[in-house]
PDB file of C-alpha atoms in Angstrom:
ATOM      1  CA  UNK A  29      19.964  -4.551  -0.505  1.00  0.00           C
ATOM      2  CA  UNK A  30      19.644  -2.498  -3.456  1.00  0.00           C
ATOM      3  CA  UNK A  31      21.267  -2.496  -6.705  1.00  0.00           C
ATOM      4  CA  UNK A  32      23.265   0.457  -8.091  1.00  0.00           C
ATOM      5  CA  UNK A  33      21.454   2.302 -11.339  1.00  0.00           C
ATOM      6  CA  UNK A  34      22.871   4.872 -13.215  1.00  0.00           C
ATOM      7  CA  UNK A  35      21.577   6.396 -16.310  1.00  0.00           C
ATOM      8  CA  UNK A  36      23.720   4.856 -18.577  1.00  0.00           C
ATOM      9  CA  UNK A  37      23.264   1.208 -17.097  1.00  0.00           C
ATOM     10  CA  UNK A  38      19.688   1.248 -15.369  1.00  0.00           C
ATOM     11  CA  UNK A  39      18.781  -1.909 -13.230  1.00  0.00           C
ATOM     12  CA  UNK A  40      16.678  -4.115 -15.280  1.00  0.00           C
ATOM     13  CA  UNK A  41      12.790  -4.256 -14.257  1.00  0.00           C
ATOM     14  CA  UNK A  42      10.983  -6.991 -12.037  1.00  0.00           C
ATOM     15  CA  UNK A  43      14.139  -7.429  -9.799  1.00  0.00           C
ATOM     16  CA  UNK A  44      14.250  -8.802  -6.187  1.00  0.00           C
ATOM     17  CA  UNK A  45      17.574  -8.175  -4.529  1.00  0.00           C
ATOM     18  CA  UNK A  46      18.630  -9.312  -1.170  1.00  0.00           C
ATOM     19  CA  UNK A  47      21.540 -11.211   1.142  1.00  0.00           C
ATOM     20  CA  UNK A  48      21.808 -14.864   1.982  1.00  0.00           C
ATOM     21  CA  UNK A  49      24.086 -16.287   4.155  1.00  0.00           C
ATOM     22  CA  UNK A  50      26.458 -19.096   3.733  1.00  0.00           C
ATOM     23  CA  UNK A  51      26.836 -21.841   6.556  1.00  0.00           C
ATOM     24  CA  UNK A  52      30.364 -20.280   7.334  1.00  0.00           C
ATOM     25  CA  UNK A  53      28.485 -16.826   8.121  1.00  0.00           C
ATOM     26  CA  UNK A  54      29.576 -14.832   4.785  1.00  0.00           C
ATOM     27  CA  UNK A  55      26.882 -12.823   3.732  1.00  0.00           C
ATOM     28  CA  UNK A  56      26.093 -12.989  -0.239  1.00  0.00           C
ATOM     29  CA  UNK A  57      24.417 -10.422  -2.392  1.00  0.00           C
ATOM     30  CA  UNK A  58      22.256 -11.892  -4.688  1.00  0.00           C
ATOM     31  CA  UNK A  59      19.769 -10.432  -7.574  1.00  0.00           C
ATOM     32  CA  UNK A  60      17.048 -12.378  -9.593  1.00  0.00           C
ATOM     33  CA  UNK A  61      14.977 -11.179 -12.377  1.00  0.00           C
ATOM     34  CA  UNK A  62      11.263 -12.769 -12.875  1.00  0.00           C
ATOM     35  CA  UNK A  63      10.909 -14.597 -15.779  1.00  0.00           C
ATOM     36  CA  UNK A  64       9.270 -13.028 -18.886  1.00  0.00           C
ATOM     37  CA  UNK A  65       6.015 -14.441 -20.434  1.00  0.00           C
ATOM     38  CA  UNK A  66       7.077 -17.611 -22.231  1.00  0.00           C
ATOM     39  CA  UNK A  67       9.735 -18.482 -20.320  1.00  0.00           C
ATOM     40  CA  UNK A  68      12.607 -20.783 -20.974  1.00  0.00           C
ATOM     41  CA  UNK A  69      14.202 -21.555 -17.566  1.00  0.00           C
ATOM     42  CA  UNK A  70      16.620 -19.543 -15.691  1.00  0.00           C
ATOM     43  CA  UNK A  71      20.258 -18.484 -16.511  1.00  0.00           C
ATOM     44  CA  UNK A  72      22.527 -18.198 -13.671  1.00  0.00           C
ATOM     45  CA  UNK A  73      25.184 -15.617 -14.279  1.00  0.00           C
ATOM     46  CA  UNK A  74      28.665 -16.277 -12.444  1.00  0.00           C
ATOM     47  CA  UNK A  75      30.959 -13.257 -12.500  1.00  0.00           C
ATOM     48  CA  UNK A  76      34.590 -12.888 -13.018  1.00  0.00           C
ATOM     49  CA  UNK A  77      37.125 -11.674 -10.270  1.00  0.00           C
ATOM     50  CA  UNK A  78      36.385  -8.085  -8.703  1.00  0.00           C
ATOM     51  CA  UNK A  79      33.065  -7.945 -11.055  1.00  0.00           C
ATOM     52  CA  UNK A  80      29.668  -7.516  -9.429  1.00  0.00           C
ATOM     53  CA  UNK A  81      26.031  -7.696 -10.725  1.00  0.00           C
ATOM     54  CA  UNK A  82      25.638  -4.470 -12.073  1.00  0.00           C
ATOM     55  CA  UNK A  83      28.396  -4.937 -14.575  1.00  0.00           C
ATOM     56  CA  UNK A  84      26.052  -7.729 -16.262  1.00  0.00           C
ATOM     57  CA  UNK A  85      22.621  -5.765 -16.562  1.00  0.00           C
ATOM     58  CA  UNK A  86      23.048  -5.671 -20.387  1.00  0.00           C
ATOM     59  CA  UNK A  87      23.640  -9.255 -20.133  1.00  0.00           C
ATOM     60  CA  UNK A  88      20.489  -9.575 -18.064  1.00  0.00           C
ATOM     61  CA  UNK A  89      18.221  -7.612 -20.403  1.00  0.00           C
ATOM     62  CA  UNK A  90      19.437  -9.523 -23.497  1.00  0.00           C
ATOM     63  CA  UNK A  91      18.502 -13.014 -21.624  1.00  0.00           C
ATOM     64  CA  UNK A  92      15.278 -11.451 -20.386  1.00  0.00           C
ATOM     65  CA  UNK A  93      14.349 -10.553 -23.789  1.00  0.00           C
ATOM     66  CA  UNK A  94      14.922 -14.185 -24.773  1.00  0.00           C
ATOM     67  CA  UNK A  95      12.513 -15.517 -22.568  1.00  0.00           C
ATOM     68  CA  UNK A  96      15.001 -16.267 -19.520  1.00  0.00           C
ATOM     69  CA  UNK A  97      14.797 -15.588 -15.929  1.00  0.00           C
ATOM     70  CA  UNK A  98      17.998 -14.671 -14.410  1.00  0.00           C
ATOM     71  CA  UNK A  99      19.826 -14.922 -11.132  1.00  0.00           C
ATOM     72  CA  UNK A 100      23.150 -13.782  -9.712  1.00  0.00           C
ATOM     73  CA  UNK A 101      25.396 -13.495  -6.776  1.00  0.00           C
ATOM     74  CA  UNK A 102      28.281 -11.218  -5.772  1.00  0.00           C
ATOM     75  CA  UNK A 103      30.849 -13.516  -4.708  1.00  0.00           C
ATOM     76  CA  UNK A 104      32.137 -13.586  -1.187  1.00  0.00           C
ATOM     77  CA  UNK A 105      35.013 -10.668  -0.943  1.00  0.00           C
ATOM     78  CA  UNK A 106      33.671  -8.704  -3.867  1.00  0.00           C
ATOM     79  CA  UNK A 107      30.943  -6.495  -5.159  1.00  0.00           C
ATOM     80  CA  UNK A 108      28.550  -5.859  -2.367  1.00  0.00           C
ATOM     81  CA  UNK A 109      28.790  -9.195  -0.523  1.00  0.00           C
ATOM     82  CA  UNK A 110      30.715  -9.259   2.814  1.00  0.00           C
ATOM     83  CA  UNK A 111      34.480  -9.088   3.126  1.00  0.00           C
ATOM     84  CA  UNK A 112      36.723 -10.519   5.639  1.00  0.00           C
ATOM     85  CA  UNK A 113      39.528  -7.800   5.534  1.00  0.00           C
ATOM     86  CA  UNK A 114      38.779  -4.336   6.796  1.00  0.00           C
ATOM     87  CA  UNK A 115      39.682  -2.608   3.854  1.00  0.00           C
ATOM     88  CA  UNK A 116      36.654  -2.808   1.811  1.00  0.00           C
ATOM     89  CA  UNK A 117      39.035  -2.291  -1.419  1.00  0.00           C
ATOM     90  CA  UNK A 118      40.656  -5.906  -1.157  1.00  0.00           C
ATOM     91  CA  UNK A 119      38.636  -9.069  -2.279  1.00  0.00           C
ATOM     92  CA  UNK A 120      39.793 -12.176   0.002  1.00  0.00           C
ATOM     93  CA  UNK A 121      38.891 -15.648   0.146  1.00  0.00           C
ATOM     94  CA  UNK A 122      40.436 -18.218   2.923  1.00  0.00           C
ATOM     95  CA  UNK A 123      40.386 -21.008  -0.093  1.00  0.00           C
ATOM     96  CA  UNK A 124      39.103 -21.383  -3.645  1.00  0.00           C
ATOM     97  CA  UNK A 125      36.600 -23.969  -2.292  1.00  0.00           C
ATOM     98  CA  UNK A 126      34.518 -21.334  -0.219  1.00  0.00           C
ATOM     99  CA  UNK A 127      33.384 -20.030  -3.658  1.00  0.00           C
ATOM    100  CA  UNK A 128      31.802 -23.729  -4.150  1.00  0.00           C
ATOM    101  CA  UNK A 129      30.328 -23.030  -0.865  1.00  0.00           C
ATOM    102  CA  UNK A 130      28.750 -19.677  -2.153  1.00  0.00           C
ATOM    103  CA  UNK A 131      27.390 -21.158  -5.174  1.00  0.00           C
ATOM    104  CA  UNK A 132      25.602 -24.209  -2.982  1.00  0.00           C
ATOM    105  CA  UNK A 133      24.118 -21.607  -0.963  1.00  0.00           C
ATOM    106  CA  UNK A 134      22.836 -19.533  -3.681  1.00  0.00           C
ATOM    107  CA  UNK A 135      21.285 -22.534  -5.351  1.00  0.00           C
ATOM    108  CA  UNK A 136      19.606 -23.982  -2.187  1.00  0.00           C
ATOM    109  CA  UNK A 137      18.294 -20.590  -0.908  1.00  0.00           C
ATOM    110  CA  UNK A 138      17.567 -18.789  -4.431  1.00  0.00           C
ATOM    111  CA  UNK A 139      17.636 -20.776  -7.446  1.00  0.00           C
ATOM    112  CA  UNK A 140      15.702 -23.886  -6.581  1.00  0.00           C
ATOM    113  CA  UNK A 141      12.907 -22.288  -4.473  1.00  0.00           C
ATOM    114  CA  UNK A 142      12.394 -19.166  -6.499  1.00  0.00           C
ATOM    115  CA  UNK A 143      13.554 -19.399  -9.991  1.00  0.00           C
ATOM    116  CA  UNK A 144      11.829 -21.932 -13.123  1.00  0.00           C
ATOM    117  CA  UNK A 145      13.472 -24.688 -14.171  1.00  0.00           C
ATOM    118  CA  UNK A 146      15.292 -25.682 -16.041  1.00  0.00           C
ATOM    119  CA  UNK A 147      18.450 -24.095 -14.789  1.00  0.00           C
ATOM    120  CA  UNK A 148      21.686 -22.991 -16.778  1.00  0.00           C
ATOM    121  CA  UNK A 149      25.008 -21.495 -15.762  1.00  0.00           C
ATOM    122  CA  UNK A 150      26.740 -18.628 -17.647  1.00  0.00           C
ATOM    123  CA  UNK A 151      30.034 -18.086 -15.946  1.00  0.00           C
ATOM    124  CA  UNK A 152      33.101 -15.973 -16.716  1.00  0.00           C
ATOM    125  CA  UNK A 153      36.516 -16.123 -15.670  1.00  0.00           C
ATOM    126  CA  UNK A 154      36.805 -17.097 -12.164  1.00  0.00           C
ATOM    127  CA  UNK A 155      33.084 -17.902 -12.152  1.00  0.00           C
ATOM    128  CA  UNK A 156      33.850 -20.367 -14.642  1.00  0.00           C
ATOM    129  CA  UNK A 157      36.781 -21.994 -12.555  1.00  0.00           C
ATOM    130  CA  UNK A 158      34.459 -22.355  -9.867  1.00  0.00           C
ATOM    131  CA  UNK A 159      31.768 -23.933 -11.906  1.00  0.00           C
ATOM    132  CA  UNK A 160      34.237 -26.199 -13.335  1.00  0.00           C
ATOM    133  CA  UNK A 161      35.149 -27.304  -9.835  1.00  0.00           C
ATOM    134  CA  UNK A 162      31.289 -27.568  -9.030  1.00  0.00           C
ATOM    135  CA  UNK A 163      30.628 -29.916 -11.951  1.00  0.00           C
ATOM    136  CA  UNK A 164      33.977 -32.018 -11.208  1.00  0.00           C
ATOM    137  CA  UNK A 165      32.616 -32.489  -7.622  1.00  0.00           C
ATOM    138  CA  UNK A 166      29.358 -34.208  -9.395  1.00  0.00           C
ATOM    139  CA  UNK A 167      26.996 -31.485  -8.454  1.00  0.00           C
ATOM    140  CA  UNK A 168      24.010 -31.392 -11.170  1.00  0.00           C
ATOM    141  CA  UNK A 169      22.318 -28.202 -10.207  1.00  0.00           C
ATOM    142  CA  UNK A 170      22.828 -27.109 -13.714  1.00  0.00           C
ATOM    143  CA  UNK A 171      21.178 -28.809 -17.287  1.00  0.00           C
ATOM    144  CA  UNK A 172      23.729 -26.961 -18.966  1.00  0.00           C
ATOM    145  CA  UNK A 173      26.908 -24.527 -18.527  1.00  0.00           C
ATOM    146  CA  UNK A 174      28.630 -22.315 -20.841  1.00  0.00           C
ATOM    147  CA  UNK A 175      32.096 -21.049 -19.596  1.00  0.00           C
ATOM    148  CA  UNK A 176      33.843 -18.211 -20.764  1.00  0.00           C
ATOM    149  CA  UNK A 177      37.591 -17.927 -20.606  1.00  0.00           C
ATOM    150  CA  UNK A 178      37.538 -20.111 -16.968  1.00  0.00           C
ATOM    151  CA  UNK A 179      40.503 -18.764 -14.885  1.00  0.00           C
ATOM    152  CA  UNK A 180      43.036 -21.944 -14.745  1.00  0.00           C
ATOM    153  CA  UNK A 181      46.259 -22.055 -13.379  1.00  0.00           C
ATOM    154  CA  UNK A 182      48.700 -23.963 -15.276  1.00  0.00           C
ATOM    155  CA  UNK A 183      50.618 -26.138 -12.937  1.00  0.00           C
ATOM    156  CA  UNK A 184      54.364 -26.190 -13.143  1.00  0.00           C
ATOM    157  CA  UNK A 185      54.683 -23.265 -15.493  1.00  0.00           C
ATOM    158  CA  UNK A 186      57.123 -20.810 -14.337  1.00  0.00           C
ATOM    159  CA  UNK A 187      57.540 -17.078 -15.077  1.00  0.00           C
ATOM    160  CA  UNK A 188      60.504 -16.591 -16.967  1.00  0.00           C
ATOM    161  CA  UNK A 189      63.469 -14.166 -15.656  1.00  0.00           C
ATOM    162  CA  UNK A 190      62.609 -11.273 -18.217  1.00  0.00           C
ATOM    163  CA  UNK A 191      58.967 -11.283 -17.280  1.00  0.00           C
ATOM    164  CA  UNK A 192      59.733 -11.426 -13.280  1.00  0.00           C
ATOM    165  CA  UNK A 193      61.863  -8.374 -13.760  1.00  0.00           C
ATOM    166  CA  UNK A 194      59.246  -6.828 -15.811  1.00  0.00           C
ATOM    167  CA  UNK A 195      56.831  -7.403 -13.265  1.00  0.00           C
ATOM    168  CA  UNK A 196      59.097  -6.412 -10.492  1.00  0.00           C
ATOM    169  CA  UNK A 197      59.634  -3.022 -12.434  1.00  0.00           C
ATOM    170  CA  UNK A 198      56.039  -2.488 -13.046  1.00  0.00           C
ATOM    171  CA  UNK A 199      55.226  -3.138  -9.463  1.00  0.00           C
ATOM    172  CA  UNK A 200      57.809  -0.964  -7.869  1.00  0.00           C
ATOM    173  CA  UNK A 201      56.365   1.679 -10.540  1.00  0.00           C
ATOM    174  CA  UNK A 202      52.792   1.417  -8.958  1.00  0.00           C
TER     175      UNK A 202
END
């Protein structure tokens, strides 16, 4: 499995990319970058909804410049990982807990065998919400987590009538 490189966003050097398979059959694309000299451990980057590995190349370069190895996945139904729907433009997950399976598979098949400890998680949006669930479940794969803008649903909040009308109008407008 290859990564997409363009002149404005080249693939950082020393990368290994491939796919791993979850117990329920999803194929996840991963990438890991070897640690530079004077390594400090591995930062596992978990992206937000509809993001993919390539969006984080600048972050990968910055982390490696600071002495960290980096490892990432494309979530199931996103990026270049497998999709359950025929339309490749649509992301889908049966249940949000499936993303926890993605994390466990990634940790067991890529991070623990191939990435130097200590292990850190850097997660944004949907990835941060998944990491909150992982931490709540008592998984102790990461020494530290940095969570940016976790995508959290606020139970009991209801969209007001004016906002619902505006959303309906925007949907009709395309």
